[in-house]
C-alpha positions as protocol buffer text, in pm:
chain_id: "A"
residue {
  index: 1
  type: MET
  ca { x: 13038 y: 7646 z: 9923 }
}
residue {
  index: 2
  type: GLU
  ca { x: 13193 y: 7652 z: 9578 }
}
residue {
  index: 3
  type: ILE
  ca { x: 13376 y: 7975 z: 9494 }
}
residue {
  index: 4
  type: GLN
  ca { x: 13291 y: 8132 z: 9161 }
}
residue {
  index: 5
  type: LYS
  ca { x: 13556 y: 8194 z: 8898 }
}
residue {
  index: 6
  type: ILE
  ca { x: 13641 y: 8526 z: 8737 }
}
residue {
  index: 7
  type: PRO
  ca { x: 13432 y: 8535 z: 8417 }
}
residue {
  index: 8
  type: GLN
  ca { x: 13632 y: 8503 z: 8095 }
}
residue {
  index: 9
  type: ASP
  ca { x: 13465 y: 8818 z: 7959 }
}
residue {
  index: 10
  type: ALA
  ca { x: 13538 y: 9034 z: 8265 }
}
residue {
  index: 11
  type: GLU
  ca { x: 13707 y: 9359 z: 8161 }
}
residue {
  index: 12
  type: LEU
  ca { x: 13791 y: 9478 z: 8512 }
}
residue {
  index: 13
  type: VAL
  ca { x: 13868 y: 9286 z: 8832 }
}
residue {
  index: 14
  type: ILE
  ca { x: 13839 y: 9497 z: 9146 }
}
residue {
  index: 15
  type: PHE
  ca { x: 14001 y: 9360 z: 9460 }
}
residue {
  index: 16
  type: ASP
  ca { x: 13926 y: 9438 z: 9819 }
}
residue {
  index: 17
  type: TYR
  ca { x: 14271 y: 9477 z: 9976 }
}
residue {
  index: 18
  type: PHE
  ca { x: 14284 y: 9379 z: 10342 }
}
residue {
  index: 19
  type: ASN
  ca { x: 14200 y: 9013 z: 10406 }
}
residue {
  index: 20
  type: THR
  ca { x: 14161 y: 8952 z: 10033 }
}
residue {
  index: 21
  type: LEU
  ca { x: 14495 y: 9041 z: 9869 }
}
residue {
  index: 22
  type: LEU
  ca { x: 14684 y: 9129 z: 10186 }
}
residue {
  index: 23
  type: ILE
  ca { x: 14665 y: 8901 z: 10489 }
}
residue {
  index: 24
  type: CYS
  ca { x: 14819 y: 8921 z: 10835 }
}
residue {
  index: 25
  type: PRO
  ca { x: 14895 y: 8572 z: 10967 }
}
residue {
  index: 26
  type: ASN
  ca { x: 15044 y: 8599 z: 11316 }
}
residue {
  index: 27
  type: GLY
  ca { x: 15032 y: 8979 z: 11285 }
}
residue {
  index: 28
  type: ASN
  ca { x: 15274 y: 8986 z: 10990 }
}
residue {
  index: 29
  type: PRO
  ca { x: 15121 y: 9160 z: 10685 }
}
residue {
  index: 30
  type: MET
  ca { x: 15197 y: 8991 z: 10353 }
}
residue {
  index: 31
  type: LEU
  ca { x: 15047 y: 8934 z: 10010 }
}
residue {
  index: 32
  type: ARG
  ca { x: 14821 y: 8633 z: 9999 }
}
residue {
  index: 33
  type: ASP
  ca { x: 14939 y: 8317 z: 9827 }
}
residue {
  index: 34
  type: LYS
  ca { x: 14944 y: 8362 z: 9448 }
}
residue {
  index: 35
  type: ALA
  ca { x: 14814 y: 8723 z: 9465 }
}
residue {
  index: 36
  type: PHE
  ca { x: 15109 y: 8843 z: 9257 }
}
residue {
  index: 37
  type: SER
  ca { x: 15062 y: 8560 z: 9005 }
}
residue {
  index: 38
  type: LEU
  ca { x: 14694 y: 8644 z: 8971 }
}
residue {
  index: 39
  type: VAL
  ca { x: 14741 y: 9014 z: 8897 }
}
residue {
  index: 40
  type: VAL
  ca { x: 15017 y: 8934 z: 8647 }
}
residue {
  index: 41
  type: ARG
  ca { x: 14795 y: 8677 z: 8471 }
}
residue {
  index: 42
  type: LEU
  ca { x: 14509 y: 8926 z: 8455 }
}
residue {
  index: 43
  type: ARG
  ca { x: 14740 y: 9179 z: 8290 }
}
residue {
  index: 44
  type: LEU
  ca { x: 14864 y: 8916 z: 8042 }
}
residue {
  index: 45
  type: GLU
  ca { x: 14499 y: 8841 z: 7959 }
}
residue {
  index: 46
  type: ARG
  ca { x: 14450 y: 9214 z: 7896 }
}
residue {
  index: 47
  type: LYS
  ca { x: 14213 y: 9256 z: 8190 }
}
residue {
  index: 48
  type: LYS
  ca { x: 14233 y: 9567 z: 8404 }
}
residue {
  index: 49
  type: SER
  ca { x: 14259 y: 9526 z: 8779 }
}
residue {
  index: 50
  type: ALA
  ca { x: 14210 y: 9770 z: 9063 }
}
residue {
  index: 51
  type: ILE
  ca { x: 14213 y: 9782 z: 9440 }
}
residue {
  index: 52
  type: SER
  ca { x: 13918 y: 9933 z: 9625 }
}
residue {
  index: 53
  type: SER
  ca { x: 13956 y: 9956 z: 10002 }
}
residue {
  index: 54
  type: THR
  ca { x: 13805 y: 10137 z: 10297 }
}
residue {
  index: 55
  type: SER
  ca { x: 14156 y: 10206 z: 10426 }
}
residue {
  index: 56
  type: LEU
  ca { x: 14338 y: 10531 z: 10366 }
}
residue {
  index: 57
  type: LEU
  ca { x: 14535 y: 10531 z: 10044 }
}
residue {
  index: 58
  type: LYS
  ca { x: 14852 y: 10612 z: 10240 }
}
residue {
  index: 59
  type: GLY
  ca { x: 14802 y: 10296 z: 10446 }
}
residue {
  index: 60
  type: ILE
  ca { x: 14760 y: 10082 z: 10135 }
}
residue {
  index: 61
  type: LEU
  ca { x: 15070 y: 10224 z: 9969 }
}
residue {
  index: 62
  type: ASN
  ca { x: 15283 y: 10147 z: 10275 }
}
residue {
  index: 63
  type: CYS
  ca { x: 15181 y: 9781 z: 10303 }
}
residue {
  index: 64
  type: PRO
  ca { x: 15438 y: 9507 z: 10245 }
}
residue {
  index: 65
  type: GLY
  ca { x: 15415 y: 9358 z: 9900 }
}
residue {
  index: 66
  type: PHE
  ca { x: 15215 y: 9644 z: 9754 }
}
residue {
  index: 67
  type: LEU
  ca { x: 15500 y: 9781 z: 9544 }
}
residue {
  index: 68
  type: GLN
  ca { x: 15544 y: 9433 z: 9397 }
}
residue {
  index: 69
  type: ILE
  ca { x: 15194 y: 9430 z: 9247 }
}
residue {
  index: 70
  type: LEU
  ca { x: 15157 y: 9804 z: 9175 }
}
residue {
  index: 71
  type: PRO
  ca { x: 15289 y: 9789 z: 8816 }
}
residue {
  index: 72
  type: PHE
  ca { x: 15013 y: 9539 z: 8729 }
}
residue {
  index: 73
  type: ILE
  ca { x: 14725 y: 9733 z: 8890 }
}
residue {
  index: 74
  type: SER
  ca { x: 14530 y: 9986 z: 8682 }
}
residue {
  index: 75
  type: GLY
  ca { x: 14403 y: 10188 z: 8978 }
}
residue {
  index: 76
  type: VAL
  ca { x: 14412 y: 10208 z: 9358 }
}
residue {
  index: 77
  type: TYR
  ca { x: 14114 y: 10352 z: 9546 }
}
residue {
  index: 78
  type: GLY
  ca { x: 14122 y: 10402 z: 9922 }
}
residue {
  index: 79
  type: GLU
  ca { x: 13893 y: 10545 z: 10187 }
}
residue {
  index: 80
  type: GLU
  ca { x: 13908 y: 10873 z: 9998 }
}
residue {
  index: 81
  type: HIS
  ca { x: 13692 y: 10701 z: 9736 }
}
residue {
  index: 82
  type: THR
  ca { x: 13416 y: 10581 z: 9969 }
}
residue {
  index: 83
  type: PHE
  ca { x: 13095 y: 10752 z: 10071 }
}
residue {
  index: 84
  type: GLU
  ca { x: 12814 y: 10714 z: 10322 }
}
residue {
  index: 85
  type: GLU
  ca { x: 12448 y: 10694 z: 10238 }
}
residue {
  index: 86
  type: GLU
  ca { x: 12179 y: 10650 z: 10501 }
}
residue {
  index: 87
  type: GLY
  ca { x: 12445 y: 10563 z: 10759 }
}
residue {
  index: 88
  type: ARG
  ca { x: 12608 y: 10291 z: 10548 }
}
residue {
  index: 89
  type: LYS
  ca { x: 12956 y: 10309 z: 10397 }
}
residue {
  index: 90
  type: TYR
  ca { x: 13014 y: 10215 z: 10034 }
}
residue {
  index: 91
  type: LYS
  ca { x: 13316 y: 10175 z: 9810 }
}
residue {
  index: 92
  type: ASP
  ca { x: 13258 y: 10394 z: 9505 }
}
residue {
  index: 93
  type: LEU
  ca { x: 13275 y: 10114 z: 9250 }
}
residue {
  index: 94
  type: GLY
  ca { x: 13093 y: 10339 z: 9004 }
}
residue {
  index: 95
  type: LEU
  ca { x: 13391 y: 10576 z: 9009 }
}
residue {
  index: 96
  type: VAL
  ca { x: 13636 y: 10287 z: 8970 }
}
residue {
  index: 97
  type: CYS
  ca { x: 13448 y: 10156 z: 8666 }
}
residue {
  index: 98
  type: LYS
  ca { x: 13410 y: 10501 z: 8514 }
}
residue {
  index: 99
  type: GLU
  ca { x: 13776 y: 10598 z: 8554 }
}
residue {
  index: 100
  type: LEU
  ca { x: 13897 y: 10263 z: 8420 }
}
residue {
  index: 101
  type: LYS
  ca { x: 13643 y: 10270 z: 8135 }
}
residue {
  index: 102
  type: ALA
  ca { x: 13465 y: 9946 z: 8220 }
}
residue {
  index: 103
  type: GLU
  ca { x: 13095 y: 9874 z: 8249 }
}
residue {
  index: 104
  type: PRO
  ca { x: 12991 y: 9757 z: 8597 }
}
residue {
  index: 105
  type: LYS
  ca { x: 12829 y: 9443 z: 8451 }
}
residue {
  index: 106
  type: SER
  ca { x: 13162 y: 9362 z: 8277 }
}
residue {
  index: 107
  type: SER
  ca { x: 13352 y: 9401 z: 8603 }
}
residue {
  index: 108
  type: VAL
  ca { x: 13379 y: 9183 z: 8912 }
}
residue {
  index: 109
  type: LEU
  ca { x: 13458 y: 9261 z: 9275 }
}
residue {
  index: 110
  type: ILE
  ca { x: 13666 y: 9007 z: 9468 }
}
residue {
  index: 111
  type: GLY
  ca { x: 13598 y: 9047 z: 9839 }
}
residue {
  index: 112
  type: ASP
  ca { x: 13612 y: 8855 z: 10162 }
}
residue {
  index: 113
  type: ASN
  ca { x: 13293 y: 8952 z: 10342 }
}
residue {
  index: 114
  type: TYR
  ca { x: 12943 y: 8887 z: 10208 }
}
residue {
  index: 115
  type: ASN
  ca { x: 12769 y: 9056 z: 10500 }
}
residue {
  index: 116
  type: ASP
  ca { x: 12952 y: 9385 z: 10483 }
}
residue {
  index: 117
  type: ILE
  ca { x: 13070 y: 9665 z: 10261 }
}
residue {
  index: 118
  type: ASP
  ca { x: 13186 y: 9439 z: 9975 }
}
residue {
  index: 119
  type: ARG
  ca { x: 12837 y: 9299 z: 9915 }
}
residue {
  index: 120
  type: ARG
  ca { x: 12658 y: 9632 z: 9968 }
}
residue {
  index: 121
  type: SER
  ca { x: 12894 y: 9814 z: 9732 }
}
residue {
  index: 122
  type: ALA
  ca { x: 12867 y: 9547 z: 9463 }
}
residue {
  index: 123
  type: GLU
  ca { x: 12487 y: 9551 z: 9484 }
}
residue {
  index: 124
  type: ARG
  ca { x: 12470 y: 9931 z: 9486 }
}
residue {
  index: 125
  type: PHE
  ca { x: 12675 y: 9958 z: 9165 }
}
residue {
  index: 126
  type: LYS
  ca { x: 12553 y: 9633 z: 9004 }
}
residue {
  index: 127
  type: VAL
  ca { x: 12903 y: 9483 z: 8994 }
}
residue {
  index: 128
  type: PRO
  ca { x: 12911 y: 9102 z: 9020 }
}
residue {
  index: 129
  type: LEU
  ca { x: 13071 y: 8983 z: 9345 }
}
residue {
  index: 130
  type: ILE
  ca { x: 13294 y: 8686 z: 9418 }
}
residue {
  index: 131
  type: ILE
  ca { x: 13354 y: 8610 z: 9783 }
}
residue {
  index: 132
  type: VAL
  ca { x: 13679 y: 8435 z: 9878 }
}
residue {
  index: 133
  type: PRO
  ca { x: 13765 y: 8300 z: 10222 }
}
residue {
  index: 134
  type: ASP
  ca { x: 13907 y: 8574 z: 10441 }
}
residue {
  index: 135
  type: GLY
  ca { x: 14272 y: 8584 z: 10534 }
}
residue {
  index: 136
  type: TYR
  ca { x: 14208 y: 8486 z: 10895 }
}
residue {
  index: 137
  type: SER
  ca { x: 14008 y: 8169 z: 10832 }
}
residue {
  index: 138
  type: ALA
  ca { x: 14194 y: 8054 z: 10520 }
}
residue {
  index: 139
  type: PRO
  ca { x: 14533 y: 8228 z: 10485 }
}
residue {
  index: 140
  type: ASP
  ca { x: 14651 y: 7958 z: 10240 }
}
residue {
  index: 141
  type: TYR
  ca { x: 14363 y: 8008 z: 9994 }
}
residue {
  index: 142
  type: ASP
  ca { x: 14508 y: 8016 z: 9641 }
}
residue {
  index: 143
  type: LEU
  ca { x: 14378 y: 8327 z: 9460 }
}
residue {
  index: 144
  type: LEU
  ca { x: 14501 y: 8190 z: 9127 }
}
residue {
  index: 145
  type: SER
  ca { x: 14222 y: 7932 z: 9152 }
}
residue {
  index: 146
  type: LEU
  ca { x: 13979 y: 8212 z: 9060 }
}
residue {
  index: 147
  type: LEU
  ca { x: 14086 y: 8180 z: 8697 }
}
residue {
  index: 148
  type: ASN
  ca { x: 13926 y: 7925 z: 8467 }
}
């Protein structure tokens, strides 16, 4: 399956955190290959970027490598920014877009799981979704390849 690229006209790139930006090969948490380079390039291209996760914000902030990318991220949204509807959990991508002043259709969510919360949240808020290989099956996946 060919992985889509981040559209040139995207205003906001929202990243899932665990297994997308942060991976844990052999139980050692670390930023995925080229994650730092990607968020820096997005900033240089004047695109906003955010993290939206189902993990507690405190857990995200304490992860290795997070402080390295924090200056290049426009917003960080943890479990405190999720909600349940009809027994299903969603990331509040509408809130992310609103707070960062970007239209959902001009945003993109980068996630690692099509059959789970990433897909449901993207569909619910009409945010285009790009699925990358998860950190367990492809820890060496180069996130920088998402750029054109």
